[in-house]
């Protein structure tokens, strides 16, 4: 029973977390997802504690991430203790909570606990759950793209986009149940390479399912207009192709070259129809008749934007990011050792906020993140925190790459294992890229911590599998587990 409950919790994390949206909370998206992650990590902790008490033994599964993981959590704890606002550093910035010390501790518990409930062959089951969830997320988002958002139907009973303010325009930039277009883009970039694995390994008996999934993922990526996500997929695809060539696995693609060429052409057609959101690219592929039509359209000012400076237009997002990055760098150098404390950027940014930020169209926005995960760690946890984070990333990349040199690569299982770790590597790289232009969210952090758990799981042999002695569990304890 314990094992089944634990497995169900992990499956639900990847199936349900991206879909959780509630209207009666102070924040619709991230807060509710974070609360479910808290619930899951506490439940996993309780299950493991009960199992170990019954066995009268503490079980520890060793992995390549033990030392750097403990160092990372230890540094976050120290930074929290010396924070300018310990409450914020412990629980996270109000409204979302993701990124506070408790959230990092929760992700660590989920990383550590995975190996007690799963073996290597179960990785694909978890990825399949995540894939199913991503399909629901994409279909949900597409409804808003065409003017009939399921969120509005759920919240107000009206099957339209009317429930959203001008800051949320799902018909222009899709965000679905993730909350913001860039957050959805980062999520889909990860799943692009999961879908690619299912395609090249012919995981589905009906080949068109894998192709349809990849095409749908790409169309929804374009619909987010997230440049960082598109860049991440582009870089990940180049990395994927390069490693395939180096590993001499080109035969896998030559067998399916006609279908892959067809899929590539559909990708190009999707770019022409849905555009990328990158003006230089979109201008090249825009038809002359569309140019003539768009030049005749009048721009209607948004009445809800009257509180903006009249002399300024909407500032390019990258230009604003550069200003925020400058402030984050200055903040990191002002508090070089342990920073101002996890999740305190929204408070401490004003210590070093560049004066030019006041001339942008977002002069009155509260920036609770540096919009660059690395600079955010530098500003809030100092050189020590940033270094521990970067070392953690390097250790993950190194261990993922190790599996690309597995024994017996000519066997079918060996090839599939290589392709699995290659896809996970590319998915992880997309996280690193999208985090450079933004910051991690709950769904992204799940993958950031669970992909290394997959690696740790792959290092373990079946004899390391944790054996829950369910026969020794008293019925009253089963009730306690159910209530928990």
Coordinates of C-alpha atoms in Angstrom, one line a residue:
X1 CA 0.0 0.0 0.0
X2 CA 2.8 2.5 0.9
X3 CA 4.6 1.8 -2.3
X4 CA 1.4 2.3 -4.4
X5 CA 0.5 5.5 -2.7
X6 CA 4.1 6.9 -3.2
X7 CA 4.0 6.0 -6.9
X8 CA 0.6 7.6 -7.3
X9 CA 1.9 10.8 -5.7
X10 CA 4.8 11.0 -8.2
X11 CA 2.5 10.2 -11.2
X12 CA 0.1 12.9 -10.0
X13 CA 2.9 15.4 -9.7
X14 CA 3.5 15.3 -13.4
X15 CA -0.1 14.7 -14.5
X16 CA -1.9 17.2 -12.3
X17 CA 0.6 19.9 -11.2
X18 CA 0.6 21.7 -14.6
X19 CA -3.2 21.7 -14.7
X20 CA -3.9 23.1 -11.2
X21 CA -5.6 26.5 -11.5
X22 CA -7.9 27.9 -8.8
X23 CA -9.7 31.2 -8.9
X24 CA -10.3 31.8 -5.2
X25 CA -6.7 32.2 -4.2
X26 CA -4.5 35.3 -4.2
X27 CA -2.7 34.0 -7.3
X28 CA -4.3 31.7 -9.8
X29 CA -1.4 29.6 -11.1
X30 CA 1.9 29.2 -9.3
X31 CA 0.6 29.4 -5.7
X32 CA -1.8 26.5 -6.2
X33 CA 0.8 24.4 -8.0
X34 CA 3.3 25.1 -5.2
X35 CA 0.8 24.0 -2.6
X36 CA 0.3 20.7 -4.3
X37 CA 4.1 20.2 -4.4
X38 CA 4.2 20.9 -0.7
X39 CA 1.5 18.4 -0.1
X40 CA 3.3 15.8 -2.2
X41 CA 6.6 16.2 -0.6
X42 CA 5.2 16.0 2.9
X43 CA 3.2 12.9 2.0
X44 CA 6.4 11.3 0.6
X45 CA 8.3 12.2 3.7
X46 CA 5.6 10.7 5.9
X47 CA 5.5 7.4 3.9
X48 CA 9.3 7.0 4.1
X49 CA 9.3 7.8 7.8
X50 CA 6.7 5.2 8.6
X51 CA 8.4 2.6 6.4
X52 CA 11.7 3.2 8.1
X53 CA 10.3 3.1 11.6
X54 CA 8.6 -0.2 10.9
X55 CA 11.8 -1.6 9.5
X56 CA 13.8 -0.1 12.4
X57 CA 16.4 1.1 9.9
X58 CA 17.3 4.3 8.1
X59 CA 17.6 3.6 4.4
X60 CA 19.9 5.9 2.4
X61 CA 20.2 5.6 -1.4
X62 CA 23.6 7.0 -2.5
X63 CA 23.9 8.9 -5.7
X64 CA 26.4 11.1 -7.6
X65 CA 24.4 14.2 -6.4
X66 CA 24.6 13.6 -2.6
X67 CA 27.5 15.9 -1.8
X68 CA 26.6 18.8 -4.1
X69 CA 23.0 18.4 -3.2
X70 CA 23.8 18.8 0.5
X71 CA 26.1 21.7 -0.2
X72 CA 23.4 23.4 -2.2
X73 CA 20.7 23.0 0.5
X74 CA 23.2 24.0 3.2
X75 CA 24.2 27.2 1.4
X76 CA 20.5 28.1 0.9
X77 CA 19.9 27.5 4.6
X78 CA 22.8 29.8 5.5
X79 CA 21.6 32.5 3.1
X80 CA 18.2 32.2 4.7
X81 CA 19.6 32.6 8.2
X82 CA 21.4 35.8 7.2
X83 CA 18.5 37.1 5.0
X84 CA 17.3 40.6 5.1
X85 CA 13.8 39.1 5.5
X86 CA 13.8 35.5 6.9
X87 CA 10.1 35.1 6.5
X88 CA 10.3 35.7 2.8
X89 CA 13.4 33.6 2.4
X90 CA 11.8 30.6 4.2
X91 CA 8.3 30.7 2.5
X92 CA 9.1 32.5 -0.7
X93 CA 7.9 35.8 -2.2
X94 CA 4.2 36.3 -1.4
X95 CA 1.7 35.1 -4.0
X96 CA 3.8 32.3 -5.5
X97 CA 6.2 30.9 -2.8
X98 CA 8.3 29.0 -5.4
X99 CA 12.0 29.5 -4.7
X100 CA 11.9 29.9 -1.0
X101 CA 13.9 27.6 1.2
X102 CA 10.9 25.4 2.0
X103 CA 10.2 24.9 -1.7
X104 CA 13.8 23.9 -2.4
X105 CA 13.6 21.5 0.5
X106 CA 10.4 20.0 -1.0
X107 CA 12.0 19.5 -4.4
X108 CA 15.0 17.9 -2.6
X109 CA 12.7 15.5 -0.8
X110 CA 11.0 14.6 -4.1
X111 CA 14.4 14.0 -5.7
X112 CA 15.6 11.8 -2.9
X113 CA 12.3 9.9 -2.5
X114 CA 11.9 8.9 -6.2
X115 CA 14.4 6.0 -5.9
X116 CA 12.4 4.4 -3.1
X117 CA 9.3 3.9 -5.3
X118 CA 10.6 3.4 -8.8
X119 CA 13.2 1.5 -10.9
X120 CA 14.9 2.5 -14.1
X121 CA 12.1 1.0 -16.4
X122 CA 9.5 3.3 -14.7
X123 CA 11.1 6.5 -16.1
X124 CA 9.1 6.1 -19.3
X125 CA 5.8 5.8 -17.3
X126 CA 6.5 9.1 -15.5
X127 CA 7.4 10.8 -18.8
X128 CA 4.2 9.4 -20.3
X129 CA 2.1 10.9 -17.5
X130 CA 3.8 14.2 -18.2
X131 CA 3.2 13.9 -21.9
X132 CA -0.5 13.3 -21.3
X133 CA -0.7 16.3 -19.1
X134 CA 1.1 18.4 -21.7
X135 CA -1.5 17.5 -24.3
X136 CA -4.3 18.7 -22.0
X137 CA -2.3 21.9 -21.3
X138 CA -1.9 22.5 -25.0
X139 CA -5.5 21.8 -26.0
X140 CA -6.6 24.1 -23.1
X141 CA -4.4 26.8 -24.4
X142 CA -5.5 26.5 -28.0
X143 CA -9.1 27.1 -26.9
X144 CA -8.0 30.6 -25.7
X145 CA -6.0 31.1 -28.9
X146 CA -9.3 30.9 -30.8
X147 CA -11.2 33.1 -28.4
X148 CA -12.9 30.5 -26.2
X149 CA -10.7 30.0 -23.1
X150 CA -11.6 27.0 -20.9
X151 CA -10.3 29.0 -17.9
X152 CA -13.0 31.6 -18.4
X153 CA -15.6 28.9 -18.8
X154 CA -14.4 27.4 -15.5
X155 CA -14.2 30.7 -13.6
X156 CA -17.2 32.7 -15.0
X157 CA -19.3 30.2 -17.0
X158 CA -18.6 32.2 -20.2
X159 CA -16.8 30.3 -23.0
X160 CA -14.8 33.3 -24.2
X161 CA -11.6 35.3 -23.4
X162 CA -13.6 38.0 -21.6
X163 CA -12.4 37.1 -18.1
X164 CA -8.9 38.2 -18.7
X165 CA -7.5 41.7 -18.4
X166 CA -5.4 43.5 -21.0
X167 CA -2.2 42.0 -19.4
X168 CA -3.5 38.5 -20.3
X169 CA -4.3 38.1 -24.0
X170 CA -4.5 34.3 -24.7
X171 CA -5.5 35.0 -28.4
X172 CA -2.2 36.8 -28.9
X173 CA 0.1 34.8 -26.7
X174 CA -1.0 31.5 -25.4
X175 CA -0.3 30.7 -21.7
X176 CA -2.9 28.0 -20.9
X177 CA -2.8 26.7 -17.3
X178 CA 0.8 27.7 -16.7
X179 CA 0.1 31.5 -16.2
X180 CA 2.5 33.3 -18.6
X181 CA 3.5 32.6 -22.2
X182 CA 7.2 32.2 -21.4
X183 CA 6.4 29.8 -18.6
X184 CA 4.3 27.7 -21.0
X185 CA 7.1 28.0 -23.6
X186 CA 9.7 26.6 -21.2
X187 CA 7.4 23.7 -20.3
X188 CA 6.8 22.8 -23.9
X189 CA 10.5 23.1 -24.8
X190 CA 11.1 20.3 -22.3
X191 CA 8.4 18.1 -23.8
X192 CA 9.5 18.7 -27.3
X193 CA 12.5 16.4 -26.7
X194 CA 10.4 13.9 -24.7
X195 CA 8.1 13.7 -27.7
X196 CA 11.1 13.3 -30.0
X197 CA 12.2 10.3 -28.0
X198 CA 8.8 8.7 -28.4
X199 CA 9.0 9.4 -32.1
X200 CA 12.5 8.0 -32.9
X201 CA 11.9 4.9 -30.7
X202 CA 8.5 4.2 -32.2
X203 CA 7.1 4.1 -28.7
X204 CA 3.5 4.2 -30.0
X205 CA 2.3 1.5 -32.3
X206 CA 0.4 4.1 -34.4
X207 CA 3.2 6.3 -35.8
X208 CA 1.0 9.3 -36.4
X209 CA 0.5 9.8 -32.6
X210 CA 4.2 10.8 -32.1
X211 CA 4.2 13.0 -35.2
X212 CA 1.0 14.7 -34.2
X213 CA 2.2 15.3 -30.7
X214 CA 5.5 16.9 -31.9
X215 CA 3.6 19.0 -34.4
X216 CA 1.1 20.2 -31.8
X217 CA 3.9 21.0 -29.4
X218 CA 5.7 23.1 -32.0
X219 CA 2.5 24.9 -33.0
X220 CA 1.8 25.8 -29.3
X221 CA 5.4 26.9 -28.9
X222 CA 4.9 29.3 -31.7
X223 CA 1.6 30.5 -30.2
X224 CA 3.4 31.4 -27.0
X225 CA 5.7 33.8 -29.0
X226 CA 8.3 32.9 -26.4
X227 CA 11.7 33.7 -28.0
X228 CA 13.6 32.1 -25.2
X229 CA 11.7 28.8 -25.6
X230 CA 12.2 28.8 -29.4
X231 CA 15.9 29.5 -28.9
X232 CA 16.0 26.6 -26.4
X233 CA 14.4 24.2 -28.8
X234 CA 16.7 25.4 -31.6
X235 CA 19.8 24.9 -29.5
X236 CA 18.6 21.6 -28.1
X237 CA 17.8 20.4 -31.7
X238 CA 21.3 21.3 -32.9
X239 CA 22.8 19.5 -29.8
X240 CA 20.6 16.5 -30.5
X241 CA 21.7 16.2 -34.1
X242 CA 25.4 16.8 -33.3
X243 CA 25.4 14.0 -30.7
X244 CA 23.5 11.6 -33.0
X245 CA 26.3 12.1 -35.6
X246 CA 29.0 11.7 -33.0
X247 CA 27.4 8.5 -31.6
X248 CA 27.0 7.2 -35.2
X249 CA 23.3 6.6 -34.7
X250 CA 22.2 8.2 -37.9
X251 CA 20.6 5.0 -39.1
X252 CA 17.7 5.6 -36.7
X253 CA 16.8 8.7 -38.6
X254 CA 17.5 7.4 -42.1
X255 CA 14.9 4.6 -41.6
X256 CA 12.2 7.3 -41.0
X257 CA 13.7 10.1 -43.2
X258 CA 10.6 10.5 -45.4
X259 CA 8.3 11.0 -42.4
X260 CA 10.9 13.3 -40.7
X261 CA 11.2 15.4 -43.8
X262 CA 7.4 15.7 -43.9
X263 CA 7.4 16.7 -40.3
X264 CA 10.0 19.3 -41.0
X265 CA 8.0 20.8 -43.8
X266 CA 5.0 20.9 -41.5
X267 CA 7.1 22.8 -39.0
X268 CA 8.0 25.4 -41.7
X269 CA 4.4 25.7 -42.7
X270 CA 3.5 26.3 -39.0
X271 CA 6.1 29.1 -38.8
X272 CA 4.5 30.7 -41.8
X273 CA 1.0 30.5 -40.4
X274 CA 1.5 31.1 -36.7
X275 CA 4.7 33.2 -36.9
X276 CA 7.5 33.2 -34.3
X277 CA 7.1 36.6 -32.5
X278 CA 10.6 37.5 -33.8
X279 CA 10.1 40.5 -36.2
X280 CA 13.2 39.8 -38.2
X281 CA 12.1 36.3 -39.0
X282 CA 8.4 37.1 -39.4
X283 CA 9.1 39.9 -41.8
X284 CA 11.0 37.5 -44.1
X285 CA 8.1 35.0 -44.3
X286 CA 5.3 37.5 -44.5
X287 CA 3.4 37.5 -47.8
X288 CA 3.2 40.9 -49.7
X289 CA -0.7 40.9 -49.5
X290 CA -0.4 40.6 -45.7
X291 CA 2.0 43.5 -45.6
X292 CA -0.4 45.7 -47.6
X293 CA -3.3 44.8 -45.3
X294 CA -1.3 45.4 -42.1
X295 CA -0.1 48.8 -43.3
X296 CA -3.6 50.0 -43.8
X297 CA -4.7 49.1 -40.3
X298 CA -5.0 51.8 -37.7
X299 CA -3.5 51.3 -34.3
X300 CA -6.0 51.9 -31.5
X301 CA -4.5 52.9 -28.2
X302 CA -5.5 50.9 -25.2
X303 CA -7.5 53.0 -22.8
X304 CA -6.4 50.9 -19.9
X305 CA -2.8 52.0 -20.4
X306 CA -3.5 55.6 -19.7
X307 CA -1.5 55.5 -16.5
X308 CA 1.7 54.9 -18.5
X309 CA 4.0 57.8 -19.4
X310 CA 2.5 59.5 -22.5
X311 CA 5.9 60.2 -24.0
X312 CA 7.0 56.6 -24.1
X313 CA 5.9 53.5 -26.0
X314 CA 6.1 49.9 -24.9
X315 CA 9.8 49.2 -24.1
X316 CA 11.4 46.1 -25.7
X317 CA 11.4 43.3 -23.1
X318 CA 15.0 42.5 -23.6
X319 CA 16.0 46.1 -23.0
X320 CA 14.1 46.1 -19.7
X321 CA 15.8 42.8 -18.8
X322 CA 19.2 44.3 -19.4
X323 CA 18.4 47.1 -16.9
X324 CA 17.2 44.6 -14.3
X325 CA 20.2 42.4 -14.9
X326 CA 22.5 45.4 -14.2
X327 CA 20.7 46.0 -10.9
X328 CA 21.0 42.3 -10.0
X329 CA 24.7 42.3 -10.7
X330 CA 25.2 45.4 -8.6
X331 CA 23.2 43.8 -5.8
X332 CA 25.3 40.7 -5.9
X333 CA 28.5 42.7 -5.5
X334 CA 27.0 44.6 -2.7
X335 CA 26.2 41.4 -0.8
X336 CA 28.9 39.1 -2.3
X337 CA 29.0 36.2 0.2
X338 CA 25.4 34.9 0.8
X339 CA 23.4 37.6 -0.9
X340 CA 20.3 39.2 0.5
X341 CA 18.5 35.9 1.1
X342 CA 16.5 33.5 -1.2
X343 CA 13.5 35.2 -2.8
X344 CA 14.2 38.7 -1.5
X345 CA 14.9 40.2 -4.9
X346 CA 11.5 41.9 -4.9
X347 CA 12.6 43.8 -1.7
X348 CA 16.3 44.3 -2.3
X349 CA 16.2 45.3 -6.0
X350 CA 15.4 48.8 -4.9
X351 CA 18.8 49.0 -3.2
X352 CA 20.5 49.0 -6.6
X353 CA 17.7 49.7 -9.1
X354 CA 19.2 51.6 -12.1
X355 CA 17.7 55.0 -12.7
X356 CA 17.0 54.2 -16.3
X357 CA 14.4 51.7 -15.2
X358 CA 12.1 54.7 -14.5
X359 CA 12.1 55.6 -18.2
X360 CA 10.7 52.3 -19.3
X361 CA 7.0 51.3 -19.9
X362 CA 7.3 49.0 -16.8
X363 CA 8.6 51.7 -14.5
X364 CA 5.9 50.9 -11.9
X365 CA 6.2 47.1 -12.1
X366 CA 7.4 45.1 -9.0
X367 CA 10.2 42.8 -10.1
X368 CA 10.3 40.0 -7.6
X369 CA 12.8 38.1 -9.8
X370 CA 15.8 39.2 -11.8
X371 CA 14.5 37.5 -14.9
X372 CA 17.7 35.5 -15.1
X373 CA 17.9 32.5 -12.8
X374 CA 21.7 32.8 -12.5
X375 CA 21.7 36.5 -11.7
X376 CA 18.8 35.9 -9.3
X377 CA 20.9 33.4 -7.4
X378 CA 23.9 35.8 -7.5
X379 CA 21.8 38.7 -6.1
X380 CA 20.0 36.7 -3.4
X381 CA 22.5 34.1 -2.4
X382 CA 25.8 35.7 -3.4
X383 CA 28.9 34.1 -5.0
X384 CA 28.6 31.1 -2.7
X385 CA 25.0 30.4 -3.7
X386 CA 25.6 30.9 -7.4
X387 CA 28.7 28.7 -7.4
X388 CA 26.8 25.8 -5.6
X389 CA 24.0 26.2 -8.1
X390 CA 26.3 26.1 -11.1
X391 CA 28.3 23.1 -9.8
X392 CA 25.0 21.3 -9.3
X393 CA 24.1 22.0 -13.0
X394 CA 27.6 20.8 -14.2
X395 CA 27.3 17.6 -12.2
X396 CA 23.9 16.9 -13.7
X397 CA 25.2 17.5 -17.2
X398 CA 28.2 15.4 -16.6
X399 CA 26.2 12.4 -15.4
X400 CA 23.7 12.7 -18.2
X401 CA 26.5 12.7 -20.7
X402 CA 28.0 9.6 -19.1
X403 CA 25.0 7.6 -20.2
X404 CA 25.7 8.5 -23.8
X405 CA 28.7 6.2 -23.5
X406 CA 26.9 3.2 -22.2
X407 CA 28.0 -0.4 -22.9
X408 CA 26.6 -2.4 -25.8
X409 CA 25.3 0.6 -27.8
X410 CA 24.5 -1.7 -30.7
X411 CA 21.7 -3.6 -28.9
X412 CA 18.2 -2.3 -29.3
X413 CA 17.9 -1.6 -25.5
X414 CA 21.3 0.1 -25.6
X415 CA 20.2 2.4 -28.4
X416 CA 16.9 3.3 -26.7
X417 CA 18.8 4.0 -23.4
X418 CA 21.1 6.4 -25.3
X419 CA 18.2 8.1 -26.9
X420 CA 16.4 8.5 -23.6
X421 CA 19.4 10.1 -21.9
X422 CA 20.0 12.2 -25.0
X423 CA 16.4 13.5 -24.9
X424 CA 16.7 14.1 -21.1
X425 CA 20.0 16.0 -21.7
X426 CA 18.4 18.2 -24.4
X427 CA 15.3 18.8 -22.2
X428 CA 17.6 19.8 -19.3
X429 CA 19.6 22.2 -21.6
X430 CA 16.3 23.9 -22.6
X431 CA 15.7 24.6 -18.8
X432 CA 19.2 26.2 -18.6
X433 CA 18.5 28.4 -21.6
X434 CA 15.0 29.5 -20.7
X435 CA 16.2 30.2 -17.1
X436 CA 18.8 32.5 -18.6
X437 CA 16.1 34.8 -20.0
X438 CA 13.6 34.2 -17.2
X439 CA 13.3 32.3 -14.0
X440 CA 12.2 28.8 -12.9
X441 CA 8.5 28.1 -12.1
X442 CA 7.0 25.1 -10.2
X443 CA 6.7 22.9 -13.3
X444 CA 10.2 23.8 -14.5
X445 CA 11.7 23.2 -11.1
X446 CA 10.0 19.8 -11.0
X447 CA 12.0 18.8 -14.1
X448 CA 15.1 20.5 -12.8
X449 CA 15.2 18.3 -9.8
X450 CA 13.6 15.1 -11.1
X451 CA 15.7 14.7 -14.2
X452 CA 18.8 14.2 -12.0
X453 CA 16.6 11.8 -10.0
X454 CA 16.1 9.8 -13.2
X455 CA 19.9 9.7 -13.6
X456 CA 20.4 8.5 -10.0
X457 CA 17.7 5.9 -10.6
X458 CA 19.6 4.7 -13.7
X459 CA 22.8 4.3 -11.7
X460 CA 21.0 2.0 -9.2
X461 CA 20.7 -1.8 -9.6
X462 CA 17.4 -3.6 -9.0
X463 CA 18.8 -5.0 -5.7
X464 CA 18.9 -1.4 -4.4
X465 CA 15.1 -1.2 -4.8
X466 CA 13.5 -0.2 -1.5
X467 CA 11.3 -3.0 -0.1
X468 CA 8.3 -1.8 1.8
X469 CA 7.3 -4.4 4.4
X470 CA 3.6 -3.8 4.0
X471 CA 2.7 -6.9 6.0
X472 CA 4.2 -5.3 9.1
X473 CA 2.1 -2.2 8.9
X474 CA -0.6 -1.9 11.5
X475 CA -4.1 -1.1 10.1
X476 CA -4.2 2.1 12.2
X477 CA -1.0 3.3 10.4
X478 CA -2.6 2.7 7.0
X479 CA -5.5 5.0 8.1
X480 CA -2.9 7.6 9.2
X481 CA -1.3 7.4 5.8
X482 CA -4.6 7.8 4.0
X483 CA -5.5 10.8 6.2
X484 CA -2.0 12.3 5.5

